[in-house]
Tab-separated table of C-alpha atoms in Angstrom:
chain	number	residue	atom	x	y	z
A	891	UNK	CA	122.343	188.911	133.153
A	892	UNK	CA	125.941	187.887	133.796
A	893	UNK	CA	126.767	191.400	134.989
A	894	UNK	CA	123.734	191.469	137.263
A	895	UNK	CA	124.687	188.063	138.664
A	896	UNK	CA	128.170	189.409	139.390
A	897	UNK	CA	126.760	192.446	141.191
A	898	UNK	CA	124.462	190.338	143.361
A	899	UNK	CA	126.858	187.467	144.119
A	900	UNK	CA	130.150	189.327	144.428
A	901	UNK	CA	129.145	192.847	145.465
A	902	UNK	CA	126.061	192.173	147.570
A	903	UNK	CA	123.645	194.387	145.644
A	904	UNK	CA	120.517	194.103	147.755
A	905	UNK	CA	117.722	194.906	145.349
A	906	UNK	CA	116.678	194.979	141.712
A	907	UNK	CA	114.133	197.069	139.822
A	908	UNK	CA	112.349	195.239	136.990
A	909	UNK	CA	110.887	197.067	134.021
A	910	UNK	CA	108.971	194.900	131.554
A	911	UNK	CA	108.057	191.563	130.002
A	912	UNK	CA	105.209	189.211	130.761
A	913	UNK	CA	104.120	188.296	134.265
A	914	UNK	CA	105.051	184.650	133.629
A	915	UNK	CA	108.524	185.587	132.387
A	916	UNK	CA	108.999	187.870	135.362
A	917	UNK	CA	108.275	185.063	137.795
A	918	UNK	CA	111.100	182.954	136.387
A	919	UNK	CA	113.421	185.953	136.229
A	920	UNK	CA	112.821	186.844	139.869
A	921	UNK	CA	113.332	183.246	140.972
A	922	UNK	CA	116.685	183.286	139.208
A	923	UNK	CA	117.660	186.615	140.764
A	924	UNK	CA	116.777	185.408	144.247
A	925	UNK	CA	118.797	182.220	143.719
A	926	UNK	CA	121.930	184.324	143.269
A	927	UNK	CA	121.479	186.274	146.512
A	928	UNK	CA	122.778	185.177	149.903
A	929	UNK	CA	120.275	187.580	151.502
A	930	UNK	CA	116.816	187.775	149.839
A	931	UNK	CA	116.545	190.676	147.423
A	932	UNK	CA	114.101	193.533	147.385
A	933	UNK	CA	112.514	193.341	143.925
A	934	UNK	CA	110.777	196.581	142.965
A	935	UNK	CA	108.737	197.928	140.060
A	936	UNK	CA	106.944	201.155	139.139
A	937	UNK	CA	103.380	199.847	139.217
A	938	UNK	CA	101.320	202.963	139.860
A	939	UNK	CA	98.605	201.543	137.558
A	940	UNK	CA	98.792	197.946	138.711
A	941	UNK	CA	101.057	195.075	137.730
A	942	UNK	CA	99.658	195.001	134.188
A	943	UNK	CA	101.031	198.493	133.567
A	944	UNK	CA	104.487	196.916	133.259
A	945	UNK	CA	103.926	193.193	132.879
A	946	UNK	CA	101.609	191.638	130.303
A	947	UNK	CA	98.961	189.268	131.546
A	948	UNK	CA	98.306	191.032	134.850
A	949	UNK	CA	95.685	193.663	135.743
A	950	UNK	CA	96.244	197.127	134.291
A	951	UNK	CA	94.328	199.829	136.152
A	952	UNK	CA	93.528	203.320	134.866
A	953	UNK	CA	95.911	206.034	136.089
A	954	UNK	CA	95.340	207.277	139.656
A	955	UNK	CA	93.832	210.578	138.490
A	956	UNK	CA	90.762	208.616	137.362
A	957	UNK	CA	90.062	207.933	141.043
A	958	UNK	CA	90.444	211.620	141.825
A	959	UNK	CA	87.850	212.405	139.170
A	960	UNK	CA	85.426	209.905	140.701
A	961	UNK	CA	86.055	211.382	144.150
A	962	UNK	CA	84.762	214.728	142.919
A	963	UNK	CA	81.214	213.351	142.740
A	964	UNK	CA	81.341	210.113	144.760
A	965	UNK	CA	84.090	210.003	147.379
A	966	UNK	CA	83.026	206.691	149.007
A	967	UNK	CA	83.115	204.968	145.617
A	968	UNK	CA	86.547	206.415	144.825
A	969	UNK	CA	87.930	205.275	148.165
A	970	UNK	CA	86.554	201.789	147.602
A	971	UNK	CA	88.211	201.634	144.196
A	972	UNK	CA	91.509	202.950	145.618
A	973	UNK	CA	91.469	200.213	148.249
A	974	UNK	CA	90.727	197.592	145.587
A	975	UNK	CA	93.500	198.953	143.410
A	976	UNK	CA	95.960	198.607	146.283
A	977	UNK	CA	94.668	195.138	147.133
A	978	UNK	CA	94.910	193.661	143.638
A	979	UNK	CA	98.235	195.337	142.911
A	980	UNK	CA	99.747	193.882	146.078
A	981	UNK	CA	98.158	190.477	145.514
A	982	UNK	CA	99.468	190.171	141.968
A	983	UNK	CA	102.891	191.525	142.940
A	984	UNK	CA	103.273	188.935	145.672
A	985	UNK	CA	102.050	186.188	143.371
A	986	UNK	CA	104.791	186.767	140.789
A	987	UNK	CA	107.619	187.547	143.207
A	988	UNK	CA	107.632	191.339	143.406
A	989	UNK	CA	107.940	192.510	146.992
A	990	UNK	CA	108.286	196.277	146.621
A	991	UNK	CA	105.685	198.528	144.982
A	992	UNK	CA	107.087	201.883	143.911
A	993	UNK	CA	103.597	203.294	144.455
A	994	UNK	CA	101.472	205.227	145.269
A	995	UNK	CA	102.265	208.680	143.909
A	996	UNK	CA	101.536	211.150	146.707
A	997	UNK	CA	102.205	214.279	144.657
A	998	UNK	CA	99.444	216.875	144.336
A	999	UNK	CA	99.370	217.634	140.613
A	1000	UNK	CA	98.279	221.266	140.765
A	1001	UNK	CA	100.161	222.248	137.599
A	1002	UNK	CA	98.279	221.135	134.452
A	1003	UNK	CA	101.487	221.478	132.436
A	1004	UNK	CA	103.375	219.020	134.643
A	1005	UNK	CA	105.030	216.675	132.127
A	1006	UNK	CA	106.232	214.005	134.553
A	1007	UNK	CA	103.516	213.582	137.227
A	1008	UNK	CA	100.284	214.507	135.476
A	1009	UNK	CA	97.748	211.633	135.600
A	1010	UNK	CA	100.078	209.585	137.828
A	1011	UNK	CA	98.780	211.745	140.685
A	1012	UNK	CA	95.389	211.214	142.322
A	1013	UNK	CA	94.561	214.848	141.626
A	1014	UNK	CA	95.042	218.513	142.446
A	1015	UNK	CA	93.232	218.749	145.788
A	1016	UNK	CA	95.403	217.868	148.804
A	1017	UNK	CA	92.509	216.573	150.919
A	1018	UNK	CA	91.348	214.116	148.243
A	1019	UNK	CA	94.883	212.986	147.479
A	1020	UNK	CA	95.390	212.305	151.185
A	1021	UNK	CA	92.342	210.073	151.389
A	1022	UNK	CA	93.085	208.154	148.195
A	1023	UNK	CA	96.741	207.587	149.099
A	1024	UNK	CA	95.671	206.296	152.504
A	1025	UNK	CA	93.051	203.995	150.949
A	1026	UNK	CA	95.504	202.554	148.415
A	1027	UNK	CA	98.059	201.730	151.103
A	1028	UNK	CA	95.398	200.203	153.336
A	1029	UNK	CA	94.395	197.962	150.452
A	1030	UNK	CA	97.859	196.404	150.355
A	1031	UNK	CA	98.170	195.396	154.008
A	1032	UNK	CA	96.945	191.817	153.528
A	1033	UNK	CA	100.073	190.976	151.550
A	1034	UNK	CA	103.781	190.979	152.442
A	1035	UNK	CA	104.815	193.708	150.016
A	1036	UNK	CA	106.256	197.167	150.583
A	1037	UNK	CA	104.632	200.430	149.500
A	1038	UNK	CA	106.325	203.702	148.562
A	1039	UNK	CA	104.963	207.252	148.708
A	1040	UNK	CA	106.634	209.453	146.121
A	1041	UNK	CA	108.107	211.989	145.327
A	1042	UNK	CA	108.997	213.891	148.517
A	1043	UNK	CA	108.889	216.840	149.144
A	1044	UNK	CA	106.369	217.114	146.278
A	1045	UNK	CA	106.763	217.010	142.486
A	1046	UNK	CA	103.240	218.060	141.490
A	1047	UNK	CA	103.847	221.747	140.774
A	1048	UNK	CA	106.788	221.420	138.394
A	1049	UNK	CA	106.663	222.314	134.710
A	1050	UNK	CA	109.753	220.369	133.692
A	1051	UNK	CA	110.661	216.691	133.732
A	1052	UNK	CA	113.305	215.678	136.278
A	1053	UNK	CA	114.174	212.765	133.999
A	1054	UNK	CA	115.681	215.462	131.785
A	1055	UNK	CA	116.623	218.425	133.997
A	1056	UNK	CA	116.497	219.701	137.582
A	1057	UNK	CA	113.288	221.594	138.476
A	1058	UNK	CA	113.500	224.455	140.971
A	1059	UNK	CA	110.499	225.472	143.106
A	1060	UNK	CA	110.185	228.646	145.174
A	1061	UNK	CA	107.643	227.253	147.652
A	1062	UNK	CA	107.896	228.254	151.284
A	1063	UNK	CA	107.701	225.788	154.119
A	1064	UNK	CA	104.201	227.102	154.873
A	1065	UNK	CA	103.044	226.404	151.320
A	1066	UNK	CA	104.560	222.912	151.407
A	1067	UNK	CA	102.862	222.212	154.736
A	1068	UNK	CA	99.444	223.075	153.336
A	1069	UNK	CA	99.626	221.586	149.830
A	1070	UNK	CA	102.498	219.189	149.088
A	1071	UNK	CA	103.114	217.510	152.447
A	1072	UNK	CA	99.677	216.381	153.732
A	1073	UNK	CA	99.522	213.323	151.411
A	1074	UNK	CA	102.907	212.150	152.659
A	1075	UNK	CA	101.695	212.549	156.228
A	1076	UNK	CA	98.608	210.523	155.289
A	1077	UNK	CA	100.840	207.835	153.797
A	1078	UNK	CA	102.891	207.663	156.981
A	1079	UNK	CA	99.716	207.398	159.047
A	1080	UNK	CA	98.598	204.524	156.792
A	1081	UNK	CA	101.849	202.667	157.451
A	1082	UNK	CA	103.744	203.281	154.206
A	1083	UNK	CA	107.044	201.404	154.187
A	1084	UNK	CA	109.161	203.797	152.121
A	1085	UNK	CA	109.254	207.351	150.843
A	1086	UNK	CA	111.015	208.242	147.596
A	1087	UNK	CA	112.795	211.558	147.217
A	1088	UNK	CA	112.277	213.931	144.298
A	1089	UNK	CA	115.058	215.259	142.106
A	1090	UNK	CA	114.140	218.917	142.502
A	1091	UNK	CA	115.536	221.899	144.375
A	1092	UNK	CA	113.706	223.964	146.997
A	1093	UNK	CA	115.877	226.996	147.840
A	1094	UNK	CA	113.581	227.920	150.745
A	1095	UNK	CA	114.655	224.694	152.479
A	1096	UNK	CA	118.122	224.109	151.017
A	1097	UNK	CA	119.958	226.683	148.950
A	1098	UNK	CA	122.491	224.311	147.496
A	1099	UNK	CA	121.208	220.767	147.090
A	1100	UNK	CA	118.301	219.003	145.409
A	1101	UNK	CA	116.011	217.146	147.809
A	1102	UNK	CA	117.707	213.807	147.111
A	1103	UNK	CA	120.970	215.231	148.484
A	1104	UNK	CA	119.468	217.522	151.123
A	1105	UNK	CA	119.957	216.691	154.801
A	1106	UNK	CA	117.597	219.533	155.847
A	1107	UNK	CA	114.832	217.937	153.743
A	1108	UNK	CA	115.472	214.237	154.442
A	1109	UNK	CA	116.724	214.374	158.016
A	1110	UNK	CA	115.233	217.559	159.440
A	1111	UNK	CA	111.836	217.438	157.759
A	1112	UNK	CA	111.127	213.811	156.916
A	1113	UNK	CA	112.832	212.126	159.850
A	1114	UNK	CA	112.543	214.737	162.605
A	1115	UNK	CA	109.433	216.770	161.744
A	1116	UNK	CA	107.351	213.937	160.196
A	1117	UNK	CA	108.915	211.315	162.496
A	1118	UNK	CA	109.129	208.880	159.589
A	1119	UNK	CA	110.958	205.714	160.608
A	1120	UNK	CA	110.692	203.745	157.368
A	1121	UNK	CA	112.950	203.538	154.337
A	1122	UNK	CA	114.060	206.611	152.415
A	1123	UNK	CA	114.893	205.712	148.816
A	1124	UNK	CA	116.144	207.994	146.084
A	1125	UNK	CA	114.512	208.278	142.714
A	1126	UNK	CA	116.671	206.811	139.933
A	1127	UNK	CA	120.130	208.377	139.996
A	1128	UNK	CA	120.447	207.960	136.220
A	1129	UNK	CA	117.894	210.735	135.628
A	1130	UNK	CA	119.058	213.892	133.909
A	1131	UNK	CA	118.332	216.087	136.942
A	1132	UNK	CA	121.207	214.271	138.681
A	1133	UNK	CA	123.573	213.160	135.928
A	1134	UNK	CA	123.808	216.647	134.418
A	1135	UNK	CA	125.225	218.160	137.591
A	1136	UNK	CA	126.801	215.405	139.658
A	1137	UNK	CA	129.363	212.694	139.074
A	1138	UNK	CA	128.116	209.139	138.732
A	1139	UNK	CA	129.940	208.063	141.915
A	1140	UNK	CA	129.554	211.324	143.836
A	1141	UNK	CA	125.751	211.259	143.671
A	1142	UNK	CA	125.387	208.065	145.768
A	1143	UNK	CA	127.657	209.485	148.472
A	1144	UNK	CA	125.678	212.728	148.636
A	1145	UNK	CA	122.385	210.815	148.870
A	1146	UNK	CA	123.533	208.514	151.681
A	1147	UNK	CA	125.161	211.414	153.552
A	1148	UNK	CA	121.843	213.273	153.370
A	1149	UNK	CA	119.993	210.344	154.955
A	1150	UNK	CA	118.895	208.033	152.125
A	1151	UNK	CA	118.804	204.353	153.064
A	1152	UNK	CA	118.690	202.977	149.510
A	1153	UNK	CA	119.985	204.440	146.264
A	1154	UNK	CA	117.968	203.502	143.209
A	1155	UNK	CA	119.580	202.796	139.837
A	1156	UNK	CA	123.039	204.299	140.271
A	1157	UNK	CA	124.871	204.630	136.986
A	1158	UNK	CA	127.762	202.492	138.241
A	1159	UNK	CA	126.666	200.123	141.055
A	1160	UNK	CA	130.170	198.865	141.854
A	1161	UNK	CA	131.556	202.384	141.779
A	1162	UNK	CA	128.712	203.531	144.045
A	1163	UNK	CA	129.517	200.835	146.618
A	1164	UNK	CA	133.201	201.727	146.585
A	1165	UNK	CA	132.471	205.450	146.868
A	1166	UNK	CA	130.093	204.965	149.797
A	1167	UNK	CA	132.668	202.808	151.605
A	1168	UNK	CA	135.283	205.504	151.001
A	1169	UNK	CA	132.813	208.094	152.282
A	1170	UNK	CA	132.425	206.193	155.548
A	1171	UNK	CA	136.191	205.787	155.919
A	1172	UNK	CA	136.783	209.496	155.306
A	1173	UNK	CA	134.019	210.589	157.679
A	1174	UNK	CA	131.768	212.130	155.025
A	1175	UNK	CA	129.177	209.506	155.919
A	1176	UNK	CA	128.785	208.768	159.655
A	1177	UNK	CA	129.088	205.062	160.405
A	1178	UNK	CA	125.997	205.261	162.612
A	1179	UNK	CA	123.981	206.400	159.571
A	1180	UNK	CA	124.988	203.233	157.742
A	1181	UNK	CA	124.087	201.089	160.730
A	1182	UNK	CA	120.671	202.756	161.025
A	1183	UNK	CA	120.009	202.301	157.309
A	1184	UNK	CA	120.979	198.625	157.459
A	1185	UNK	CA	118.638	198.113	160.415
A	1186	UNK	CA	115.739	199.617	158.461
A	1187	UNK	CA	116.556	197.478	155.411
A	1188	UNK	CA	116.705	194.314	157.533
A	1189	UNK	CA	113.351	195.216	159.040
A	1190	UNK	CA	111.561	195.448	155.684
A	1191	UNK	CA	113.313	192.370	154.319
A	1192	UNK	CA	112.039	190.487	157.326
A	1193	UNK	CA	108.521	191.730	156.555
A	1194	UNK	CA	108.498	190.604	152.924
A	1195	UNK	CA	110.141	187.239	153.578
A	1196	UNK	CA	107.687	185.979	156.160
A	1197	UNK	CA	105.556	183.073	154.897
A	1198	UNK	CA	103.127	184.722	152.450
A	1199	UNK	CA	99.377	184.573	152.830
A	1200	UNK	CA	99.135	183.174	149.297
A	1201	UNK	CA	101.935	180.793	148.377
A	1202	UNK	CA	103.975	182.182	145.475
A	1203	UNK	CA	103.699	180.092	142.345
A	1204	UNK	CA	106.532	177.713	141.557
A	1205	UNK	CA	105.729	177.659	137.845
A	1206	UNK	CA	104.290	180.387	135.611
A	1207	UNK	CA	101.133	178.421	134.824
A	1208	UNK	CA	100.026	178.757	138.445
A	1209	UNK	CA	99.861	182.539	137.976
A	1210	UNK	CA	96.356	182.141	136.573
A	1211	UNK	CA	95.117	181.540	140.109
A	1212	UNK	CA	96.477	184.851	141.364
A	1213	UNK	CA	96.525	187.465	138.576
A	1214	UNK	CA	93.948	189.037	136.257
A	1215	UNK	CA	91.062	187.764	138.342
A	1216	UNK	CA	87.490	188.633	137.231
A	1217	UNK	CA	86.942	190.763	140.334
A	1218	UNK	CA	90.002	192.851	139.470
A	1219	UNK	CA	88.742	193.280	135.902
A	1220	UNK	CA	85.393	194.425	137.290
A	1221	UNK	CA	87.145	197.075	139.372
A	1222	UNK	CA	89.048	198.316	136.309
A	1223	UNK	CA	85.850	198.533	134.281
A	1224	UNK	CA	84.044	200.304	137.112
A	1225	UNK	CA	86.792	202.926	137.447
A	1226	UNK	CA	86.809	203.548	133.703
A	1227	UNK	CA	83.025	203.881	133.476
A	1228	UNK	CA	82.723	206.103	136.549
A	1229	UNK	CA	85.462	208.490	135.404
A	1230	UNK	CA	84.570	208.668	131.686
A	1231	UNK	CA	83.344	211.989	130.266
A	1232	UNK	CA	80.818	211.751	127.444
A	1233	UNK	CA	78.991	214.167	125.167
A	1234	UNK	CA	77.020	212.153	122.635
A	1235	UNK	CA	74.032	214.131	121.314
A	1236	UNK	CA	73.920	211.604	118.483
A	1237	UNK	CA	75.778	208.334	117.842
A	1238	UNK	CA	78.769	208.187	115.552
A	1239	UNK	CA	77.314	207.737	112.087
A	1240	UNK	CA	78.377	204.629	110.129
A	1241	UNK	CA	80.086	205.212	106.781
A	1242	UNK	CA	78.970	203.255	103.691
A	1243	UNK	CA	81.527	201.478	101.515
A	1244	UNK	CA	84.365	202.157	103.977
A	1245	UNK	CA	84.341	205.849	103.113
A	1246	UNK	CA	85.254	206.919	106.640
A	1247	UNK	CA	88.689	207.364	108.178
A	1248	UNK	CA	89.651	206.194	111.673
A	1249	UNK	CA	92.539	208.526	112.406
A	1250	UNK	CA	94.584	207.445	115.440
A	1251	UNK	CA	97.305	209.735	116.774
A	1252	UNK	CA	99.661	208.674	119.556
A	1253	UNK	CA	103.095	209.468	120.926
A	1254	UNK	CA	105.171	206.631	119.518
A	1255	UNK	CA	103.833	203.744	117.442
A	1256	UNK	CA	106.819	201.483	118.103
A	1257	UNK	CA	106.618	201.876	121.894
A	1258	UNK	CA	102.850	201.397	122.032
A	1259	UNK	CA	101.681	198.228	123.801
A	1260	UNK	CA	97.950	199.013	123.961
A	1261	UNK	CA	97.286	199.290	120.228
A	1262	UNK	CA	97.407	196.525	117.643
A	1263	UNK	CA	95.558	195.116	114.687
A	1264	UNK	CA	93.045	193.327	116.915
A	1265	UNK	CA	92.459	196.015	119.572
A	1266	UNK	CA	89.056	197.773	119.803
A	1267	UNK	CA	90.347	201.185	118.678
A	1268	UNK	CA	90.903	199.608	115.261
A	1269	UNK	CA	88.424	196.737	114.973
A	1270	UNK	CA	85.270	198.466	116.183
A	1271	UNK	CA	85.413	201.540	113.886
A	1272	UNK	CA	86.310	199.228	110.979
A	1273	UNK	CA	82.915	197.564	111.383
A	1274	UNK	CA	81.296	200.986	111.071
A	1275	UNK	CA	83.088	201.851	107.821
A	1276	UNK	CA	86.077	203.782	109.194
A	1277	UNK	CA	89.396	202.647	107.719
A	1278	UNK	CA	92.300	202.921	110.179
A	1279	UNK	CA	95.166	205.347	109.710
A	1280	UNK	CA	97.771	205.534	112.485
A	1281	UNK	CA	100.303	208.331	112.857
A	1282	UNK	CA	102.572	209.565	115.642
A	1283	UNK	CA	104.658	212.608	116.500
A	1284	UNK	CA	107.379	211.527	114.091
A	1285	UNK	CA	105.035	211.375	111.092
A	1286	UNK	CA	106.178	213.963	108.517
A	1287	UNK	CA	103.959	216.103	106.385
A	1288	UNK	CA	100.818	218.124	106.955
A	1289	UNK	CA	97.233	216.930	107.343
A	1290	UNK	CA	96.236	218.396	103.985
A	1291	UNK	CA	95.295	215.130	102.266
A	1292	UNK	CA	92.452	213.824	100.135
A	1293	UNK	CA	89.267	214.452	102.141
A	1294	UNK	CA	87.041	211.710	103.448
A	1295	UNK	CA	83.307	211.732	103.981
A	1296	UNK	CA	83.996	211.624	107.684
A	1297	UNK	CA	86.779	211.056	110.198
A	1298	UNK	CA	86.755	209.573	113.674
A	1299	UNK	CA	89.695	211.101	115.527
A	1300	UNK	CA	91.202	209.069	118.389
A	1301	UNK	CA	93.977	210.704	120.412
A	1302	UNK	CA	96.166	208.775	122.865
A	1303	UNK	CA	97.754	211.628	124.794
A	1304	UNK	CA	99.005	211.778	128.373
A	1305	UNK	CA	101.962	213.220	130.283
A	1306	UNK	CA	104.916	210.904	129.787
A	1307	UNK	CA	108.279	210.921	131.563
A	1308	UNK	CA	111.198	211.667	129.216
A	1309	UNK	CA	108.899	213.537	126.801
A	1310	UNK	CA	109.487	216.816	128.591
A	1311	UNK	CA	106.124	218.370	127.740
A	1312	UNK	CA	102.510	217.945	128.810
A	1313	UNK	CA	101.189	220.058	125.951
A	1314	UNK	CA	99.020	218.584	123.197
A	1315	UNK	CA	101.299	217.407	120.442
A	1316	UNK	CA	101.690	219.559	117.353
A	1317	UNK	CA	100.585	216.733	115.059
A	1318	UNK	CA	97.330	216.215	116.982
A	1319	UNK	CA	96.557	219.933	117.007
A	1320	UNK	CA	97.144	220.317	113.282
A	1321	UNK	CA	94.937	217.378	112.408
A	1322	UNK	CA	92.174	218.500	114.770
A	1323	UNK	CA	92.021	221.996	113.273
A	1324	UNK	CA	92.195	220.631	109.718
A	1325	UNK	CA	89.301	218.228	110.295
A	1326	UNK	CA	87.203	220.973	111.874
A	1327	UNK	CA	87.968	223.415	109.080
A	1328	UNK	CA	87.044	220.927	106.361
A	1329	UNK	CA	83.952	219.605	108.161
A	1330	UNK	CA	85.263	216.040	108.261
A	1331	UNK	CA	85.272	215.494	112.039
A	1332	UNK	CA	82.430	213.132	112.987
A	1333	UNK	CA	83.587	212.062	116.445
A	1334	UNK	CA	86.440	212.517	118.925
A	1335	UNK	CA	87.879	210.236	121.598
A	1336	UNK	CA	90.742	211.256	123.885
A	1337	UNK	CA	92.477	208.607	125.965
A	1338	UNK	CA	94.808	209.723	128.752
A	1339	UNK	CA	95.128	213.232	130.152
A	1340	UNK	CA	92.108	215.394	130.999
A	1341	UNK	CA	94.225	218.517	130.577
A	1342	UNK	CA	94.153	218.029	126.840
A	1343	UNK	CA	90.403	217.566	126.765
A	1344	UNK	CA	89.578	221.187	127.557
A	1345	UNK	CA	91.826	222.473	124.773
A	1346	UNK	CA	89.827	220.521	122.190
A	1347	UNK	CA	86.294	220.539	123.557
A	1348	UNK	CA	86.066	224.313	123.696
A	1349	UNK	CA	86.390	224.364	119.895
A	1350	UNK	CA	84.056	221.479	119.062
A	1351	UNK	CA	80.644	222.175	117.524
A	1352	UNK	CA	77.900	220.951	119.905
A	1353	UNK	CA	76.758	218.377	117.340
A	1354	UNK	CA	80.091	216.492	117.317
A	1355	UNK	CA	80.096	213.653	119.871
A	1356	UNK	CA	83.158	213.119	122.064
A	1357	UNK	CA	84.316	210.778	124.823
A	1358	UNK	CA	87.211	211.097	127.233
A	1359	UNK	CA	88.740	208.119	129.038
A	1360	UNK	CA	91.615	208.138	131.530
A	1361	UNK	CA	92.605	204.650	130.387
A	1362	UNK	CA	94.374	203.719	127.189
A	1363	UNK	CA	94.189	199.927	127.452
A	1364	UNK	CA	91.876	197.727	125.374
A	1365	UNK	CA	88.959	197.753	127.812
A	1366	UNK	CA	89.070	201.561	127.884
A	1367	UNK	CA	88.950	201.663	124.093
A	1368	UNK	CA	85.958	199.323	123.956
A	1369	UNK	CA	83.984	201.267	126.566
A	1370	UNK	CA	84.672	204.638	124.919
A	1371	UNK	CA	83.723	203.437	121.455
A	1372	UNK	CA	80.566	201.755	122.738
A	1373	UNK	CA	79.554	205.042	124.315
A	1374	UNK	CA	80.296	206.973	121.107
A	1375	UNK	CA	78.212	204.569	119.027
A	1376	UNK	CA	75.424	204.124	121.571
């Protein structure tokens, strides 16, 4: 915190991105951060699934793709939920001191193997994504918070993770205009405050630079063609797509020279400031570009620092009036129920004398915040005679173990940044095939990505019940298990 205080007080860093903790803790942290600043800070967070996605105690929504699934059979309902999601996310953000939502994702996820966007997108149909992005942004307008459409010019058709390496797409301008760009145009029409650039390269638009460093993409397309007058912010400059090919202090200069107003998470903030100043002095960065960027930043800071519609709490206990409201919980439950996929020809059979096994497979046990001793995925099957066994991708050994009378298999699988793959994990596949081969599989629940569902369901006997839920949080677990045992 001392280093951050130094950056804010002595170097004038104008914004902070916050990553985790409880909502109550975050309130105090933000108050402290703002007390160090001579000009109020922009305080941002990646909250594509609501404030509870990052901060305990607030509302955690299902991933946006759940709304896209609902839109396939009930578009008005999906739009209503998208508006509610925007409303409650903005309300809770403003209540705890966040003033910049790094949401919504405007990418069209038309590549099922996309490891970084995946269920963070509203879906694979540009027209539906447009409508849901617009509805989400409209839901936020009652509160003095900023919204961000990301990741321009479109990250939905990549098969590699830009957190790890630089994707390259061969799309023409015509293809981009028909698939990737309409949701960003819808976001602009809805009044989005900022657009985040993608760390990917499009040789058809710029032979040499990724979008984050591309003046043809940021200035010519986004500013001139789209006539976007809001903030342009980079994605995090510490991501592998940037750090592997560009110097830590060269990257900020390239981004600002291309037209970015704000650089997000530079590897060396003080070095970035010095390099940008040197870039202006040398002429690499026109002084008028800096003046225009400052004007846009002042404009949004003025917006978020007007007297709020709901007074921000002065102490954490007052958060109870503004976060995790019953109406928000109802919206979460409605989205989960309306997007759930069920095949339950018979209920999951109880096992006498605890002879059953509740096998739970997930990415990383230590990083998991939705699973614990008292969460439904463990407690409910225990009542039915299924003893929990939890493994993750790091678990050694093969599934060839002493057989049980029956196994309930619960898979928590979704595309995750930094994992680098959207494929079903090897451990999950091996266990699934083993349980089928030995006749032990009595029920299947998949939480997370629908792309994994098809790979399993096609092999399931019709008599085996299964449930798919986009959510992984406790309420999603309870609803899925209730359906399986209904």
